[in-house]
Amino acid sequence: MIEVFKTYLKGKGNYTEEELEKVASVAVIKKVRKRQYLTQEGDVAKNHAFVTKGCLRTYTVDEKGIEHILNFAIENWWIGDRESIQTGHPSIYNIDAIEDSEVALISKEKFDRLCIEVPAFNDMINNILQKSFLVAQNRIHTFISLTAEEKYLSFLEKFSHLNMRVPQSMIASYLGITAETLSRVRKQIVKR
Amino acid sequence: MIEVFKTYLKGKGNYTEEELEKVASVAVIKKVRKRQYLTQEGDVAKNHAFVTKGCLRTYTVDEKGIEHILNFAIENWWIGDRESIQTGHPSIYNIDAIEDSEVALISKEKFDRLCIEVPAFNDMINNILQKSFLVAQNRIHTFISLTAEEKYLSFLEKFSHLNMRVPQSMIASYLGITAETLSRVRKQIVKR
DNA sequence: GATAACACTTGATGTAAATCAATTGCTATT
DNA sequence: AATAGCAATTGATTTACATCAAGTGTTATC
């Protein structure tokens, strides 16, 4: 499935054939079965991960045992706790697969070296970062200004593909509402 | 006040004296009086802004006339709608000063050129972006997992300096709660 | 020094969403 | 085919927070 990664790279930056090989060659493919962890709370994250197949999520579990989902990642998305990778501090997040999945792992060291040695890679990563930031800003805005129903509608607009793949209870968690509330909200929407 | 900007640059990157001048020379100092807009909803944002003095905020106003504050920026922070600047689309945000302030403006064109011509600048900006992203992630996490009181305590931990400068009603808005709720939450906290 | 203009507090009431609990479907496994 | 194990729905109840409405205190403004 390294081909998925290469295709992605081609679409995202101006790589020479040589650079492309260089980037792809440091990636290590790993299968992650449904419910299997990629990283657990307390671990120091060592790898950036690119999803070639399946779907994963980043989340925490609070004292009451409730899961709070921070992010999903499907094919052609990156996932990983940048904070932990960069600082070397233990991660506060869990990452696991919610479908049988496959990721391309790149170790921090190799990733950092790529950023230096392959300008196209560096630019690509910074572009992604920029985009991720804007998405995050936007999501913050939904939290401070929208009702449960509006949050869900906004989610549908932006991530309808996720809506079809991810259990409702997880979408609720991602939106910061309960599964019951989401169920009722959906009923309301359909009714109109 | 361009000195504030130069001092900041020195602390944030490995600039040669020449590069430092180059960066500083493209910045245009602008005074922004309290309540004066830097950008308004509907405008296409043209400049990145670095705050050399004072305090500004990014916010929206909903149909009911309620303000939702997305960000504050004080001395040594950047502010501006990256999305609008990059895409050329009208901004959905208002930015105004909540104290008499002063900013260093850098136009999109000059900013982009600096990113290309001054590697230290590019690296610095990407570092800031990375940090901004992590802060945003963190804030999202507070929204999906904390109560009003916990959100405020978390805010205090991270931004106590802002707490002293910004009206409570605006902090409430930033936290996605009402001013009344914040007032009661504070009373609770003091009581213990 | 009176008056306005905010910023914050406090109380009464309303409501969206959470919680608790039971039921109905699925699909997965034996 | 029976059983277990989730995922979603639905109803009853509670609660955290919002809303509405007066108040008080503090700082500007004429």
GROMACS .gro file of C-alpha atoms (C1' of nucleotides) in nm:
model
  444
    1MET     CA    1   0.000   0.000   0.000
    2ILE     CA    2   0.302   0.223  -0.021
    3GLU     CA    3   0.163   0.317  -0.361
    4VAL     CA    4  -0.115   0.508  -0.188
    5PHE     CA    5   0.148   0.716  -0.013
    6LYS     CA    6   0.344   0.781  -0.331
    7THR     CA    7   0.033   0.885  -0.519
    8TYR     CA    8  -0.048   1.121  -0.237
    9LEU     CA    9   0.300   1.273  -0.245
   10LYS     CA   10   0.283   1.326  -0.619
   11GLY     CA   11  -0.039   1.517  -0.579
   12LYS     CA   12   0.084   1.731  -0.294
   13GLY     CA   13   0.425   1.854  -0.399
   14ASN     CA   14   0.679   1.891  -0.674
   15TYR     CA   15   0.891   1.589  -0.610
   16THR     CA   16   1.156   1.455  -0.846
   17GLU     CA   17   1.137   1.080  -0.897
   18GLU     CA   18   1.444   1.051  -0.676
   19GLU     CA   19   1.298   1.254  -0.393
   20LEU     CA   20   0.980   1.056  -0.411
   21GLU     CA   21   1.171   0.735  -0.361
   22LYS     CA   22   1.366   0.888  -0.078
   23VAL     CA   23   1.052   0.984   0.109
   24ALA     CA   24   0.871   0.660   0.040
   25SER     CA   25   1.172   0.451   0.137
   26VAL     CA   26   1.180   0.573   0.496
   27ALA     CA   27   0.816   0.488   0.554
   28VAL     CA   28   0.741   0.162   0.726
   29ILE     CA   29   0.408   0.003   0.653
   30LYS     CA   30   0.216  -0.125   0.950
   31LYS     CA   31  -0.118  -0.298   0.973
   32VAL     CA   32  -0.342  -0.194   1.259
   33ARG     CA   33  -0.640  -0.413   1.332
   34LYS     CA   34  -0.970  -0.271   1.447
   35ARG     CA   35  -0.945  -0.171   1.816
   36GLN     CA   36  -0.566  -0.202   1.812
   37TYR     CA   37  -0.367   0.090   1.949
   38LEU     CA   38  -0.117   0.283   1.747
   39THR     CA   39  -0.020   0.486   2.054
   40GLN     CA   40  -0.146   0.487   2.410
   41GLU     CA   41  -0.175   0.758   2.668
   42GLY     CA   42   0.154   0.775   2.855
   43ASP     CA   43   0.363   0.658   2.561
   44VAL     CA   44   0.613   0.889   2.401
   45ALA     CA   45   0.503   0.907   2.040
   46LYS     CA   46   0.789   0.823   1.808
   47ASN     CA   47   0.632   0.825   1.464
   48HIS     CA   48   0.433   1.035   1.229
   49ALA     CA   49   0.170   0.821   1.063
   50PHE     CA   50   0.008   0.848   0.725
   51VAL     CA   51  -0.307   0.646   0.674
   52THR     CA   52  -0.304   0.435   0.357
   53LYS     CA   53  -0.615   0.236   0.446
   54GLY     CA   54  -0.887   0.236   0.707
   55CYS     CA   55  -0.977   0.480   0.980
   56LEU     CA   56  -0.820   0.578   1.312
   57ARG     CA   57  -0.904   0.818   1.591
   58THR     CA   58  -0.725   1.027   1.853
   59TYR     CA   59  -0.899   1.047   2.190
   60THR     CA   60  -0.872   1.074   2.566
   61VAL     CA   61  -1.060   0.893   2.840
   62ASP     CA   62  -1.168   1.097   3.141
   63GLU     CA   63  -1.205   0.993   3.509
   64LYS     CA   64  -1.558   0.878   3.442
   65GLY     CA   65  -1.439   0.655   3.162
   66ILE     CA   66  -1.593   0.870   2.893
   67GLU     CA   67  -1.405   0.892   2.565
   68HIS     CA   68  -1.347   1.229   2.402
   69ILE     CA   69  -1.254   1.207   2.038
   70LEU     CA   70  -1.025   1.480   1.915
   71ASN     CA   71  -0.971   1.362   1.560
   72PHE     CA   72  -1.042   1.103   1.300
   73ALA     CA   73  -0.808   1.008   1.018
   74ILE     CA   74  -0.891   0.814   0.706
   75GLU     CA   75  -0.699   0.739   0.388
   76ASN     CA   76  -0.459   1.018   0.290
   77TRP     CA   77  -0.468   1.186   0.629
   78TRP     CA   78  -0.185   1.217   0.875
   79ILE     CA   79  -0.230   1.122   1.235
   80GLY     CA   80  -0.006   1.130   1.541
   81ASP     CA   81   0.056   1.344   1.845
   82ARG     CA   82   0.288   1.614   1.713
   83GLU     CA   83   0.330   1.751   2.059
   84SER     CA   84   0.462   1.429   2.204
   85ILE     CA   85   0.676   1.356   1.899
   86GLN     CA   86   0.838   1.699   1.911
   87THR     CA   87   0.883   1.743   2.284
   88GLY     CA   88   0.947   1.384   2.382
   89HIS     CA   89   0.685   1.417   2.655
   90PRO     CA   90   0.441   1.132   2.711
   91SER     CA   91   0.129   1.166   2.504
   92ILE     CA   92  -0.202   1.243   2.670
   93TYR     CA   93  -0.388   1.086   2.379
   94ASN     CA   94  -0.477   0.739   2.266
   95ILE     CA   95  -0.476   0.655   1.900
   96ASP     CA   96  -0.644   0.340   1.779
   97ALA     CA   97  -0.802   0.196   1.468
   98ILE     CA   98  -1.178   0.190   1.428
   99GLU     CA   99  -1.152  -0.020   1.112
  100ASP     CA  100  -0.883  -0.265   1.005
  101SER     CA  101  -0.628  -0.019   0.881
  102GLU     CA  102  -0.284   0.031   0.742
  103VAL     CA  103  -0.048   0.319   0.806
  104ALA     CA  104   0.288   0.437   0.679
  105LEU     CA  105   0.508   0.521   0.975
  106ILE     CA  106   0.794   0.768   0.960
  107SER     CA  107   1.012   0.804   1.266
  108LYS     CA  108   1.070   1.149   1.411
  109GLU     CA  109   1.437   1.140   1.312
  110LYS     CA  110   1.372   1.043   0.955
  111PHE     CA  111   1.084   1.282   0.929
  112ASP     CA  112   1.294   1.573   1.052
  113ARG     CA  113   1.574   1.480   0.815
  114LEU     CA  114   1.330   1.473   0.523
  115CYS     CA  115   1.216   1.822   0.617
  116ILE     CA  116   1.572   1.943   0.587
  117GLU     CA  117   1.689   1.742   0.289
  118VAL     CA  118   1.378   1.748   0.074
  119PRO     CA  119   1.242   2.101   0.046
  120ALA     CA  120   0.929   1.980  -0.131
  121PHE     CA  121   0.855   1.761   0.168
  122ASN     CA  122   0.908   2.046   0.411
  123ASP     CA  123   0.677   2.268   0.211
  124MET     CA  124   0.414   1.998   0.190
  125ILE     CA  125   0.419   1.938   0.563
  126ASN     CA  126   0.391   2.308   0.634
  127ASN     CA  127   0.100   2.336   0.398
  128ILE     CA  128  -0.075   2.055   0.578
  129LEU     CA  129  -0.003   2.222   0.908
  130GLN     CA  130  -0.148   2.546   0.783
  131LYS     CA  131  -0.460   2.369   0.668
  132SER     CA  132  -0.491   2.172   0.989
  133PHE     CA  133  -0.471   2.494   1.183
  134LEU     CA  134  -0.751   2.651   0.984
  135VAL     CA  135  -0.967   2.343   1.031
  136ALA     CA  136  -0.901   2.356   1.404
  137GLN     CA  137  -0.989   2.727   1.420
  138ASN     CA  138  -1.307   2.657   1.242
  139ARG     CA  139  -1.398   2.378   1.477
  140ILE     CA  140  -1.332   2.604   1.775
  141HIS     CA  141  -1.572   2.850   1.624
  142THR     CA  142  -1.844   2.586   1.606
  143PHE     CA  143  -1.795   2.513   1.975
  144ILE     CA  144  -1.831   2.871   2.090
  145SER     CA  145  -2.119   2.963   1.866
  146LEU     CA  146  -2.336   2.671   1.761
  147THR     CA  147  -2.607   2.449   1.914
  148ALA     CA  148  -2.583   2.070   1.908
  149GLU     CA  149  -2.793   2.051   1.594
  150GLU     CA  150  -2.595   2.320   1.417
  151LYS     CA  151  -2.269   2.151   1.509
  152TYR     CA  152  -2.389   1.829   1.354
  153LEU     CA  153  -2.510   1.999   1.037
  154SER     CA  154  -2.178   2.177   1.009
  155PHE     CA  155  -2.002   1.844   1.054
  156LEU     CA  156  -2.211   1.691   0.778
  157GLU     CA  157  -2.122   1.972   0.542
  158LYS     CA  158  -1.752   1.934   0.599
  159PHE     CA  159  -1.714   1.563   0.670
  160SER     CA  160  -2.005   1.374   0.519
  161HIS     CA  161  -1.764   1.100   0.414
  162LEU     CA  162  -1.679   1.045   0.781
  163ASN     CA  163  -2.044   1.040   0.872
  164MET     CA  164  -2.089   0.727   0.666
  165ARG     CA  165  -1.794   0.543   0.813
  166VAL     CA  166  -1.785   0.631   1.178
  167PRO     CA  167  -2.035   0.511   1.441
  168GLN     CA  168  -2.275   0.781   1.555
  169SER     CA  169  -2.160   0.755   1.913
  170MET     CA  170  -1.811   0.854   1.803
  171ILE     CA  171  -1.933   1.145   1.598
  172ALA     CA  172  -2.124   1.263   1.903
  173SER     CA  173  -1.805   1.245   2.106
  174TYR     CA  174  -1.619   1.438   1.836
  175LEU     CA  175  -1.888   1.707   1.848
  176GLY     CA  176  -1.878   1.728   2.225
  177ILE     CA  177  -2.234   1.601   2.272
  178THR     CA  178  -2.378   1.270   2.392
  179ALA     CA  179  -2.486   0.987   2.165
  180GLU     CA  180  -2.844   1.030   2.285
  181THR     CA  181  -2.848   1.395   2.195
  182LEU     CA  182  -2.710   1.322   1.851
  183SER     CA  183  -2.974   1.057   1.795
  184ARG     CA  184  -3.249   1.306   1.881
  185VAL     CA  185  -3.092   1.579   1.674
  186ARG     CA  186  -3.088   1.349   1.372
  187LYS     CA  187  -3.449   1.262   1.424
  188GLN     CA  188  -3.534   1.632   1.427
  189ILE     CA  189  -3.344   1.694   1.107
  190VAL     CA  190  -3.507   1.406   0.922
  191LYS     CA  191  -3.849   1.522   1.033
  192ARG     CA  192  -3.805   1.834   0.818
  193MET     CA  193   0.793   5.046   1.841
  194ILE     CA  194   0.955   4.857   1.556
  195GLU     CA  195   1.218   4.772   1.815
  196VAL     CA  196   0.971   4.539   1.982
  197PHE     CA  197   0.942   4.351   1.657
  198LYS     CA  198   1.317   4.331   1.607
  199THR     CA  199   1.374   4.207   1.958
  200TYR     CA  200   1.111   3.943   1.899
  201LEU     CA  201   1.276   3.831   1.577
  202LYS     CA  202   1.616   3.803   1.743
  203GLY     CA  203   1.468   3.578   2.006
  204LYS     CA  204   1.283   3.358   1.760
  205GLY     CA  205   1.531   3.283   1.485
  206ASN     CA  206   1.886   3.291   1.367
  207TYR     CA  207   1.881   3.609   1.167
  208THR     CA  208   2.186   3.787   1.031
  209GLU     CA  209   2.185   4.161   1.097
  210GLU     CA  210   2.106   4.210   0.731
  211GLU     CA  211   1.811   3.971   0.732
  212LEU     CA  212   1.677   4.133   1.043
  213GLU     CA  213   1.672   4.469   0.871
  214LYS     CA  214   1.513   4.318   0.566
  215VAL     CA  215   1.227   4.175   0.766
  216ALA     CA  216   1.180   4.482   0.983
  217SER     CA  217   1.192   4.715   0.685
  218VAL     CA  218   0.881   4.568   0.521
  219ALA     CA  219   0.672   4.611   0.833
  220VAL     CA  220   0.448   4.914   0.852
  221ILE     CA  221   0.364   5.039   1.197
  222LYS     CA  222   0.001   5.124   1.257
  223LYS     CA  223  -0.173   5.258   1.562
  224VAL     CA  224  -0.512   5.109   1.639
  225ARG     CA  225  -0.722   5.290   1.895
  226LYS     CA  226  -0.945   5.105   2.135
  227ARG     CA  227  -1.258   4.980   1.954
  228GLN     CA  228  -1.106   5.055   1.614
  229TYR     CA  229  -1.118   4.777   1.357
  230LEU     CA  230  -0.813   4.629   1.200
  231THR     CA  231  -1.029   4.416   0.971
  232GLN     CA  232  -1.402   4.376   0.936
  233GLU     CA  233  -1.620   4.086   0.838
  234GLY     CA  234  -1.653   4.092   0.462
  235ASP     CA  235  -1.314   4.251   0.401
  236VAL     CA  236  -1.044   4.060   0.226
  237ALA     CA  237  -0.757   4.056   0.474
  238LYS     CA  238  -0.441   4.187   0.314
  239ASN     CA  239  -0.189   4.193   0.598
  240HIS     CA  240  -0.035   3.978   0.862
  241ALA     CA  241  -0.015   4.175   1.185
  242PHE     CA  242   0.229   4.153   1.470
  243VAL     CA  243   0.124   4.323   1.792
  244THR     CA  244   0.391   4.553   1.934
  245LYS     CA  245   0.164   4.710   2.194
  246GLY     CA  246  -0.185   4.663   2.332
  247CYS     CA  247  -0.443   4.392   2.283
  248LEU     CA  248  -0.669   4.290   1.997
  249ARG     CA  249  -0.930   4.023   1.939
  250THR     CA  250  -1.072   3.815   1.654
  251TYR     CA  251  -1.447   3.755   1.672
  252THR     CA  252  -1.773   3.701   1.491
  253VAL     CA  253  -2.118   3.843   1.561
  254ASP     CA  254  -2.415   3.608   1.519
  255GLU     CA  255  -2.773   3.683   1.407
  256LYS     CA  256  -2.870   3.762   1.765
  257GLY     CA  257  -2.591   4.017   1.790
  258ILE     CA  258  -2.385   3.803   2.025
  259GLU     CA  259  -2.008   3.825   1.988
  260HIS     CA  260  -1.800   3.508   1.977
  261ILE     CA  261  -1.435   3.567   2.045
  262LEU     CA  262  -1.201   3.328   1.869
  263ASN     CA  263  -0.869   3.477   1.976
  264PHE     CA  264  -0.690   3.745   2.168
  265ALA     CA  265  -0.350   3.883   2.076
  266ILE     CA  266  -0.121   4.090   2.296
  267GLU     CA  267   0.238   4.209   2.258
  268ASN     CA  268   0.454   3.965   2.061
  269TRP     CA  269   0.161   3.775   1.919
  270TRP     CA  270   0.055   3.755   1.559
  271ILE     CA  271  -0.301   3.818   1.455
  272GLY     CA  272  -0.486   3.815   1.126
  273ASP     CA  273  -0.714   3.588   0.929
  274ARG     CA  274  -0.469   3.356   0.753
  275GLU     CA  275  -0.752   3.198   0.561
  276SER     CA  276  -0.866   3.523   0.406
  277ILE     CA  277  -0.511   3.639   0.342
  278GLN     CA  278  -0.418   3.316   0.166
  279THR     CA  279  -0.732   3.252  -0.031
  280GLY     CA  280  -0.836   3.608  -0.106
  281HIS     CA  281  -1.186   3.526   0.016
  282PRO     CA  282  -1.367   3.780   0.235
  283SER     CA  283  -1.301   3.725   0.601
  284ILE     CA  284  -1.578   3.601   0.827
  285TYR     CA  285  -1.407   3.757   1.128
  286ASN     CA  286  -1.381   4.100   1.279
  287ILE     CA  287  -1.055   4.209   1.436
  288ASP     CA  288  -1.048   4.512   1.661
  289ALA     CA  289  -0.846   4.660   1.944
  290ILE     CA  290  -0.963   4.626   2.302
  291GLU     CA  291  -0.688   4.860   2.423
  292ASP     CA  292  -0.509   5.140   2.242
  293SER     CA  293  -0.267   4.931   2.043
  294GLU     CA  294   0.006   4.930   1.786
  295VAL     CA  295   0.073   4.665   1.525
  296ALA     CA  296   0.339   4.594   1.264
  297LEU     CA  297   0.168   4.514   0.936
  298ILE     CA  298   0.326   4.301   0.665
  299SER     CA  299   0.139   4.268   0.338
  300LYS     CA  300   0.068   3.923   0.199
  301GLU     CA  301   0.306   3.979  -0.090
  302LYS     CA  302   0.595   4.093   0.124
  303PHE     CA  303   0.528   3.825   0.378
  304ASP     CA  304   0.533   3.553   0.114
  305ARG     CA  305   0.851   3.693  -0.034
  306LEU     CA  306   1.017   3.691   0.307
  307CYS     CA  307   0.923   3.327   0.347
  308ILE     CA  308   1.108   3.249   0.027
  309GLU     CA  309   1.404   3.482   0.059
  310VAL     CA  310   1.474   3.458   0.430
  311PRO     CA  311   1.484   3.094   0.539
  312ALA     CA  312   1.505   3.192   0.906
  313PHE     CA  313   1.179   3.380   0.866
  314ASN     CA  314   1.011   3.086   0.697
  315ASP     CA  315   1.124   2.854   0.974
  316MET     CA  316   1.007   3.095   1.240
  317ILE     CA  317   0.663   3.128   1.086
  318ASN     CA  318   0.628   2.754   1.055
  319ASN     CA  319   0.727   2.711   1.417
  320ILE     CA  320   0.463   2.957   1.520
  321LEU     CA  321   0.211   2.777   1.305
  322GLN     CA  322   0.299   2.448   1.466
  323LYS     CA  323   0.260   2.598   1.811
  324SER     CA  324  -0.067   2.767   1.717
  325PHE     CA  325  -0.199   2.437   1.596
  326LEU     CA  326  -0.115   2.264   1.923
  327VAL     CA  327  -0.279   2.543   2.121
  328ALA     CA  328  -0.589   2.511   1.906
  329GLN     CA  329  -0.599   2.132   1.951
  330ASN     CA  330  -0.573   2.180   2.320
  331ARG     CA  331  -0.854   2.429   2.322
  332ILE     CA  332  -1.074   2.192   2.125
  333HIS     CA  333  -1.006   1.932   2.387
  334THR     CA  334  -1.131   2.164   2.660
  335PHE     CA  335  -1.453   2.216   2.467
  336ILE     CA  336  -1.533   1.850   2.425
  337SER     CA  337  -1.436   1.742   2.775
  338LEU     CA  338  -1.461   2.017   3.038
  339THR     CA  339  -1.734   2.196   3.234
  340ALA     CA  340  -1.761   2.575   3.244
  341GLU     CA  341  -1.563   2.592   3.566
  342GLU     CA  342  -1.291   2.359   3.441
  343LYS     CA  343  -1.264   2.555   3.119
  344TYR     CA  344  -1.206   2.874   3.314
  345LEU     CA  345  -0.947   2.713   3.543
  346SER     CA  346  -0.767   2.576   3.240
  347PHE     CA  347  -0.775   2.922   3.087
  348LEU     CA  348  -0.625   3.069   3.401
  349GLU     CA  349  -0.343   2.817   3.398
  350LYS     CA  350  -0.252   2.892   3.042
  351PHE     CA  351  -0.339   3.259   3.006
  352SER     CA  352  -0.340   3.425   3.345
  353HIS     CA  353  -0.178   3.731   3.190
  354LEU     CA  354  -0.482   3.768   2.965
  355ASN     CA  355  -0.717   3.727   3.258
  356MET     CA  356  -0.582   4.047   3.406
  357ARG     CA  357  -0.614   4.252   3.091
  358VAL     CA  358  -0.933   4.140   2.926
  359PRO     CA  359  -1.286   4.213   3.051
  360GLN     CA  360  -1.456   3.911   3.202
  361SER     CA  361  -1.737   3.925   2.953
  362MET     CA  362  -1.486   3.873   2.673
  363ILE     CA  363  -1.319   3.584   2.848
  364ALA     CA  364  -1.659   3.425   2.888
  365SER     CA  365  -1.715   3.465   2.516
  366TYR     CA  366  -1.374   3.312   2.444
  367LEU     CA  367  -1.465   3.014   2.662
  368GLY     CA  368  -1.802   2.970   2.497
  369ILE     CA  369  -2.002   3.052   2.811
  370THR     CA  370  -2.206   3.356   2.915
  371ALA     CA  371  -2.073   3.641   3.128
  372GLU     CA  372  -2.323   3.552   3.401
  373THR     CA  373  -2.204   3.194   3.417
  374LEU     CA  374  -1.843   3.307   3.438
  375SER     CA  375  -1.929   3.543   3.720
  376ARG     CA  376  -2.091   3.261   3.916
  377VAL     CA  377  -1.809   3.021   3.840
  378ARG     CA  378  -1.559   3.271   3.975
  379LYS     CA  379  -1.761   3.312   4.291
  380GLN     CA  380  -1.756   2.935   4.339
  381ILE     CA  381  -1.382   2.918   4.293
  382VAL     CA  382  -1.312   3.199   4.540
  383LYS     CA  383  -1.537   3.035   4.796
  384ARG     CA  384  -1.289   2.749   4.823
  385DG     C1'  385  -2.036   6.691   4.085
  386DA     C1'  386  -2.415   6.514   3.833
  387DT     C1'  387  -2.502   6.182   3.464
  388DA     C1'  388  -2.408   5.856   3.162
  389DA     C1'  389  -2.190   5.432   3.026
  390DC     C1'  390  -2.002   5.022   3.114
  391DA     C1'  391  -1.857   4.587   3.384
  392DC     C1'  392  -1.991   4.284   3.695
  393DT     C1'  393  -2.305   4.059   4.024
  394DT     C1'  394  -2.720   3.848   4.184
  395DG     C1'  395  -3.173   3.644   4.162
  396DA     C1'  396  -3.568   3.414   3.930
  397DT     C1'  397  -3.693   3.135   3.567
  398DG     C1'  398  -3.643   2.866   3.137
  399DT     C1'  399  -3.439   2.523   2.847
  400DA     C1'  400  -3.105   2.252   2.588
  401DA     C1'  401  -2.864   1.889   2.666
  402DA     C1'  402  -2.699   1.530   3.011
  403DT     C1'  403  -2.806   1.143   3.269
  404DC     C1'  404  -3.029   0.723   3.377
  405DA     C1'  405  -3.268   0.333   3.223
  406DA     C1'  406  -3.506   0.033   2.924
  407DT     C1'  407  -3.597  -0.141   2.459
  408DT     C1'  408  -3.508  -0.252   1.986
  409DG     C1'  409  -3.234  -0.374   1.632
  410DC     C1'  410  -2.800  -0.548   1.412
  411DT     C1'  411  -2.410  -0.843   1.310
  412DA     C1'  412  -2.091  -1.152   1.477
  413DT     C1'  413  -1.989  -1.592   1.693
  414DT     C1'  414  -2.064  -2.043   1.824
  415DA     C1'  415  -3.091  -2.118   1.535
  416DA     C1'  416  -2.957  -1.940   1.965
  417DT     C1'  417  -2.677  -1.610   2.211
  418DA     C1'  418  -2.395  -1.258   2.300
  419DG     C1'  419  -2.240  -0.795   2.221
  420DC     C1'  420  -2.267  -0.354   2.036
  421DA     C1'  421  -2.510   0.065   1.831
  422DA     C1'  422  -2.892   0.333   1.816
  423DT     C1'  423  -3.344   0.481   1.978
  424DT     C1'  424  -3.677   0.634   2.300
  425DG     C1'  425  -3.872   0.796   2.736
  426DA     C1'  426  -3.845   1.002   3.203
  427DT     C1'  427  -3.590   1.290   3.486
  428DT     C1'  428  -3.222   1.596   3.623
  429DT     C1'  429  -2.895   1.953   3.580
  430DA     C1'  430  -2.578   2.279   3.407
  431DC     C1'  431  -2.601   2.663   3.187
  432DA     C1'  432  -2.867   3.033   2.933
  433DT     C1'  433  -3.186   3.390   2.948
  434DC     C1'  434  -3.420   3.772   3.138
  435DA     C1'  435  -3.425   4.135   3.456
  436DA     C1'  436  -3.263   4.429   3.842
  437DG     C1'  437  -2.931   4.568   4.096
  438DT     C1'  438  -2.449   4.771   4.248
  439DG     C1'  439  -2.014   4.959   4.180
  440DT     C1'  440  -1.660   5.205   3.900
  441DT     C1'  441  -1.485   5.477   3.568
  442DA     C1'  442  -1.552   5.828   3.203
  443DT     C1'  443  -1.772   6.264   3.025
  444DC     C1'  444  -1.988   6.694   3.009
   0.00000   0.00000   0.00000
